Amino acid sequence: MRQPLVAGNWKMNGTRQSVAELLAGLKSGVGQVTTAEMAVCAPAIFIPMTEEALTGSAISWGGQDVSVHESGAYTGEISGGMLKDFGCKYAIIGHSERRTYHGESDELVAEKFEAALNAGLVPIFCVGETLEEREQGVTEAVVARQVDAVINRGGVEMLGKGVIAYEPVWAIGTGKTASPEQAQEVHAFIRSRVAGHSQAVADGIQILYGGSMNPGNAAQLLAKADIDGGLIGGASLKAADFLAIGIAANA
Ligand code: PEP
């Protein structure tokens, strides 16, 4: 039985005050979430205050990216060890915004996956097709290529130590959600692809859906057999909305 995970991706949003309010709201309401694990992936500068607020709570936290390097002359980068030092459990890896705006290749993302694991973090590994790719009918080929890059680097056992997030790029921040059926189809494909290497890893790995998930559509998405939670952008910035998604996963 896979535990649902509802993880927030705050992206580059927040102020000291808004983050303090958000964290306080999450802490006071998380008791209503009975089944899912809740986590927030904060901008690096807010991680210390996130750690301070959430230590001892039921909510985990993480970063939004990780360097492939452990330390050294890499201006602007944050290492997995630094995230771990501030209590992070998770690191988002290969988000489409990093693939698009920072030119991250499948191979670099796989290297980051391994770097996160080596630092003791759980990678939340994002895959997903663009609208153009969906219209060309190559969704499965794109997602397979992205998943295979991690398997090729470290084997299916390495992949199994992370969490996969299927995030159709056309659904991120657009208000357009994949229908539960569209999402389930790709989730089942990803799981079968992993099963081709190891049925045990396929059975155990959490596959989250991400792309305009909100309190209004979460329950239907989360009801699907292969959707094990959500990676939430916009709706994770409001405590009530984010918690409502967690509550939608209550057994
Ligand atoms: C995301 O960026 O991971 C995401 C799913 O964003 P949104 O929920 O805003 O579409």
CSV table of C-alpha atoms and ligand atoms in Angstrom, one decimal:
chain,number,residue,atom,x,y,z
A,1,MET,CA,0.0,0.0,0.0
A,2,ARG,CA,1.6,3.3,-1.1
A,3,GLN,CA,1.1,6.2,1.2
A,4,PRO,CA,-0.2,9.3,-0.6
A,5,LEU,CA,2.3,12.3,-0.7
A,6,VAL,CA,1.0,15.8,-1.2
A,7,ALA,CA,4.0,18.1,-1.8
A,8,GLY,CA,3.9,21.8,-2.4
A,9,ASN,CA,6.2,23.6,-4.8
A,10,TRP,CA,6.3,27.2,-3.7
A,11,LYS,CA,8.6,28.1,-6.7
A,12,MET,CA,10.0,31.7,-6.4
A,13,ASN,CA,7.2,33.0,-4.2
A,14,GLY,CA,6.8,34.4,-0.8
A,15,THR,CA,8.1,37.0,1.6
A,16,ARG,CA,9.3,36.5,5.2
A,17,GLN,CA,5.8,37.5,6.4
A,18,SER,CA,3.7,35.5,3.9
A,19,VAL,CA,5.9,32.4,4.5
A,20,ALA,CA,5.5,32.7,8.3
A,21,GLU,CA,1.7,33.0,7.9
A,22,LEU,CA,1.6,30.0,5.5
A,23,LEU,CA,3.6,27.8,7.8
A,24,ALA,CA,1.5,28.8,10.8
A,25,GLY,CA,-1.7,27.9,8.8
A,26,LEU,CA,-0.3,24.6,7.7
A,27,LYS,CA,0.8,23.6,11.2
A,28,SER,CA,-2.5,24.5,12.7
A,29,GLY,CA,-4.6,22.6,10.1
A,30,VAL,CA,-2.5,19.5,9.3
A,31,GLY,CA,-4.3,17.4,11.9
A,32,GLN,CA,-7.2,17.2,9.5
A,33,VAL,CA,-5.0,15.3,7.1
A,34,THR,CA,-5.2,11.7,8.2
A,35,THR,CA,-3.6,9.6,5.4
A,36,ALA,CA,-1.3,11.6,3.2
A,37,GLU,CA,2.2,12.8,4.1
A,38,MET,CA,2.3,16.6,3.5
A,39,ALA,CA,5.6,18.3,2.4
A,40,VAL,CA,6.6,21.8,1.3
A,41,CYS,CA,9.4,22.6,-1.1
A,42,ALA,CA,10.5,26.1,-0.2
A,43,PRO,CA,12.8,28.6,-1.9
A,44,ALA,CA,16.3,28.0,-0.4
A,45,ILE,CA,16.3,31.3,1.5
A,46,PHE,CA,13.1,30.3,3.4
A,47,ILE,CA,14.3,26.8,4.3
A,48,PRO,CA,15.8,27.8,7.7
A,49,MET,CA,12.5,29.4,8.8
A,50,THR,CA,10.6,26.4,7.4
A,51,GLU,CA,12.7,24.1,9.5
A,52,GLU,CA,12.2,26.2,12.6
A,53,ALA,CA,8.4,26.3,12.1
A,54,LEU,CA,7.9,22.7,11.0
A,55,THR,CA,10.3,20.7,13.3
A,56,GLY,CA,8.2,18.4,15.4
A,57,SER,CA,5.1,18.8,13.1
A,58,ALA,CA,3.8,16.2,10.7
A,59,ILE,CA,4.9,18.2,7.7
A,60,SER,CA,8.1,17.5,5.9
A,61,TRP,CA,10.1,20.0,3.8
A,62,GLY,CA,12.5,20.1,1.0
A,63,GLY,CA,14.3,22.2,-1.7
A,64,GLN,CA,13.4,22.8,-5.3
A,65,ASP,CA,16.6,21.8,-6.9
A,66,VAL,CA,20.0,20.4,-6.0
A,67,SER,CA,23.5,20.8,-7.3
A,68,VAL,CA,25.3,17.8,-8.8
A,69,HIS,CA,28.4,19.0,-6.8
A,70,GLU,CA,28.9,18.5,-3.1
A,71,SER,CA,30.7,21.8,-2.4
A,72,GLY,CA,33.2,24.3,-4.0
A,73,ALA,CA,33.3,27.1,-6.5
A,74,TYR,CA,29.8,26.8,-7.9
A,75,THR,CA,28.3,30.3,-7.3
A,76,GLY,CA,24.6,30.3,-6.7
A,77,GLU,CA,24.2,26.6,-6.3
A,78,ILE,CA,22.8,24.7,-3.3
A,79,SER,CA,24.2,21.2,-2.5
A,80,GLY,CA,22.2,18.3,-1.2
A,81,GLY,CA,24.3,18.3,1.9
A,82,MET,CA,23.2,21.9,2.7
A,83,LEU,CA,19.5,21.0,2.3
A,84,LYS,CA,20.0,18.0,4.5
A,85,ASP,CA,21.8,20.1,7.1
A,86,PHE,CA,18.6,22.2,7.3
A,87,GLY,CA,16.4,19.1,7.9
A,88,CYS,CA,15.1,18.7,4.3
A,89,LYS,CA,13.7,15.3,3.4
A,90,TYR,CA,13.0,16.0,-0.2
A,91,ALA,CA,14.4,17.8,-3.2
A,92,ILE,CA,12.5,18.4,-6.4
A,93,ILE,CA,14.6,17.3,-9.4
A,94,GLY,CA,14.1,18.0,-13.1
A,95,HIS,CA,11.1,20.3,-12.8
A,96,SER,CA,10.0,21.4,-16.3
A,97,GLU,CA,10.8,25.0,-15.4
A,98,ARG,CA,14.4,24.0,-14.8
A,99,ARG,CA,14.4,21.8,-17.9
A,100,THR,CA,13.0,24.7,-20.0
A,101,TYR,CA,14.6,27.9,-18.5
A,102,HIS,CA,17.9,26.4,-17.3
A,103,GLY,CA,18.4,23.9,-20.1
A,104,GLU,CA,18.6,20.8,-17.8
A,105,SER,CA,19.0,17.7,-19.9
A,106,ASP,CA,17.7,14.2,-19.0
A,107,GLU,CA,21.3,13.2,-18.1
A,108,LEU,CA,21.9,16.2,-15.8
A,109,VAL,CA,18.6,15.5,-14.1
A,110,ALA,CA,19.6,11.9,-13.6
A,111,GLU,CA,22.9,13.1,-12.1
A,112,LYS,CA,21.0,15.4,-9.8
A,113,PHE,CA,18.8,12.5,-8.8
A,114,GLU,CA,21.9,10.6,-7.7
A,115,ALA,CA,23.4,13.6,-5.9
A,116,ALA,CA,20.2,14.1,-3.9
A,117,LEU,CA,20.2,10.5,-2.9
A,118,ASN,CA,23.9,10.6,-1.9
A,119,ALA,CA,23.1,13.5,0.4
A,120,GLY,CA,20.3,11.5,2.1
A,121,LEU,CA,17.4,13.3,0.4
A,122,VAL,CA,14.5,11.8,-1.4
A,123,PRO,CA,14.3,13.1,-5.0
A,124,ILE,CA,10.9,14.2,-6.3
A,125,PHE,CA,11.7,13.5,-9.9
A,126,CYS,CA,9.5,15.4,-12.4
A,127,VAL,CA,8.7,14.1,-15.9
A,128,GLY,CA,6.1,15.2,-18.4
A,129,GLU,CA,5.4,16.2,-22.0
A,130,THR,CA,4.8,19.6,-23.6
A,131,LEU,CA,1.6,20.4,-25.4
A,132,GLU,CA,3.3,20.1,-28.7
A,133,GLU,CA,4.6,16.6,-27.7
A,134,ARG,CA,1.1,15.5,-26.6
A,135,GLU,CA,-0.4,16.7,-29.9
A,136,GLN,CA,2.3,14.8,-31.8
A,137,GLY,CA,1.3,11.7,-29.9
A,138,VAL,CA,4.7,11.2,-28.3
A,139,THR,CA,3.8,11.6,-24.7
A,140,GLU,CA,4.8,8.0,-23.8
A,141,ALA,CA,8.0,8.2,-25.7
A,142,VAL,CA,9.0,11.5,-23.9
A,143,VAL,CA,8.1,10.2,-20.4
A,144,ALA,CA,9.9,6.9,-21.1
A,145,ARG,CA,13.0,8.7,-22.2
A,146,GLN,CA,13.0,10.8,-19.0
A,147,VAL,CA,12.5,7.8,-16.7
A,148,ASP,CA,15.0,5.7,-18.6
A,149,ALA,CA,17.7,8.4,-18.0
A,150,VAL,CA,17.6,7.7,-14.3
A,151,ILE,CA,17.4,3.9,-14.7
A,152,ASN,CA,20.4,4.1,-17.2
A,153,ARG,CA,22.4,6.0,-14.7
A,154,GLY,CA,21.8,4.0,-11.5
A,155,GLY,CA,19.5,1.2,-12.2
A,156,VAL,CA,15.9,0.7,-11.3
A,157,GLU,CA,16.8,0.3,-7.6
A,158,MET,CA,18.1,3.9,-7.6
A,159,LEU,CA,14.9,5.1,-9.2
A,160,GLY,CA,13.0,3.2,-6.6
A,161,LYS,CA,14.5,5.4,-3.8
A,162,GLY,CA,12.8,8.5,-5.2
A,163,VAL,CA,9.3,9.7,-6.0
A,164,ILE,CA,8.1,10.3,-9.5
A,165,ALA,CA,6.0,13.3,-10.3
A,166,TYR,CA,4.1,13.2,-13.7
A,167,GLU,CA,3.6,16.8,-14.6
A,168,PRO,CA,2.3,17.5,-18.1
A,169,VAL,CA,3.9,20.8,-19.0
A,170,TRP,CA,0.8,22.1,-20.6
A,171,ALA,CA,-1.1,21.7,-17.2
A,172,ILE,CA,1.5,23.5,-15.0
A,173,GLY,CA,0.3,26.9,-13.9
A,174,THR,CA,-2.2,27.1,-16.7
A,175,GLY,CA,-5.4,26.1,-14.9
A,176,LYS,CA,-5.7,23.3,-17.4
A,177,THR,CA,-5.6,20.0,-15.6
A,178,ALA,CA,-5.2,16.6,-17.2
A,179,SER,CA,-8.4,14.7,-16.8
A,180,PRO,CA,-8.2,11.9,-14.2
A,181,GLU,CA,-8.3,9.5,-17.1
A,182,GLN,CA,-5.5,11.2,-19.0
A,183,ALA,CA,-3.4,11.3,-15.9
A,184,GLN,CA,-4.1,7.7,-14.9
A,185,GLU,CA,-3.2,6.5,-18.4
A,186,VAL,CA,0.3,8.1,-18.2
A,187,HIS,CA,0.8,7.0,-14.6
A,188,ALA,CA,-0.1,3.4,-15.5
A,189,PHE,CA,2.4,3.7,-18.4
A,190,ILE,CA,5.2,4.9,-16.1
A,191,ARG,CA,4.5,2.1,-13.7
A,192,SER,CA,4.5,-0.5,-16.4
A,193,ARG,CA,7.8,0.9,-17.7
A,194,VAL,CA,9.3,0.6,-14.3
A,195,ALA,CA,7.8,-2.9,-13.9
A,196,GLY,CA,9.7,-3.9,-17.1
A,197,HIS,CA,12.8,-3.6,-14.8
A,198,SER,CA,11.4,-4.6,-11.4
A,199,GLN,CA,7.8,-5.4,-10.4
A,200,ALA,CA,8.7,-4.7,-6.7
A,201,VAL,CA,10.0,-1.2,-7.5
A,202,ALA,CA,7.0,-0.5,-9.7
A,203,ASP,CA,4.6,-1.6,-6.9
A,204,GLY,CA,6.3,0.5,-4.3
A,205,ILE,CA,7.2,3.8,-6.1
A,206,GLN,CA,4.9,6.8,-5.5
A,207,ILE,CA,3.8,8.5,-8.7
A,208,LEU,CA,2.4,12.0,-8.0
A,209,TYR,CA,0.3,14.0,-10.4
A,210,GLY,CA,1.2,17.7,-10.9
A,211,GLY,CA,-0.5,20.4,-13.0
A,212,SER,CA,-3.1,22.7,-11.7
A,213,MET,CA,-4.3,20.3,-9.0
A,214,ASN,CA,-6.6,22.2,-6.6
A,215,PRO,CA,-9.2,21.5,-4.0
A,216,GLY,CA,-11.9,21.1,-6.7
A,217,ASN,CA,-10.2,18.4,-8.8
A,218,ALA,CA,-8.0,16.7,-6.3
A,219,ALA,CA,-10.4,14.0,-5.1
A,220,GLN,CA,-11.1,12.7,-8.6
A,221,LEU,CA,-7.4,12.6,-9.5
A,222,LEU,CA,-6.3,11.0,-6.2
A,223,ALA,CA,-9.0,8.3,-6.6
A,224,LYS,CA,-7.2,6.8,-9.6
A,225,ALA,CA,-5.3,3.6,-9.0
A,226,ASP,CA,-1.9,4.8,-10.0
A,227,ILE,CA,-2.0,8.4,-8.7
A,228,ASP,CA,-0.3,8.4,-5.3
A,229,GLY,CA,-0.5,12.1,-4.5
A,230,GLY,CA,0.2,15.5,-5.9
A,231,LEU,CA,2.9,18.0,-6.6
A,232,ILE,CA,1.1,21.3,-6.1
A,233,GLY,CA,2.3,24.7,-7.3
A,234,GLY,CA,-0.2,27.6,-7.1
A,235,ALA,CA,-2.6,25.9,-4.7
A,236,SER,CA,0.2,25.2,-2.2
A,237,LEU,CA,0.6,28.9,-1.5
A,238,LYS,CA,-2.7,29.1,0.4
A,239,ALA,CA,-2.8,27.0,3.6
A,240,ALA,CA,-6.5,26.2,3.3
A,241,ASP,CA,-6.2,25.1,-0.4
A,242,PHE,CA,-3.1,23.0,0.2
A,243,LEU,CA,-4.6,21.3,3.3
A,244,ALA,CA,-7.9,20.7,1.4
A,245,ILE,CA,-5.9,18.7,-1.2
A,246,GLY,CA,-4.3,16.7,1.6
A,247,ILE,CA,-7.8,16.1,3.1
A,248,ALA,CA,-9.0,14.9,-0.3
A,249,ALA,CA,-6.5,12.0,0.1
A,250,ASN,CA,-8.0,10.9,3.5
A,251,ALA,CA,-8.8,7.2,3.4
B,1,PEP,C1,4.3,22.6,-10.4
B,1,PEP,O1,4.9,23.6,-10.7
B,1,PEP,O2,4.9,21.6,-10.0
B,1,PEP,C2,2.9,22.6,-10.5
B,1,PEP,C3,2.2,21.5,-10.5
B,1,PEP,O3,2.3,23.9,-10.6
B,1,PEP,P1,0.7,24.2,-10.6
B,1,PEP,O4,0.1,23.4,-9.5
B,1,PEP,O5,0.6,25.7,-10.3
B,1,PEP,O6,0.2,23.9,-11.9
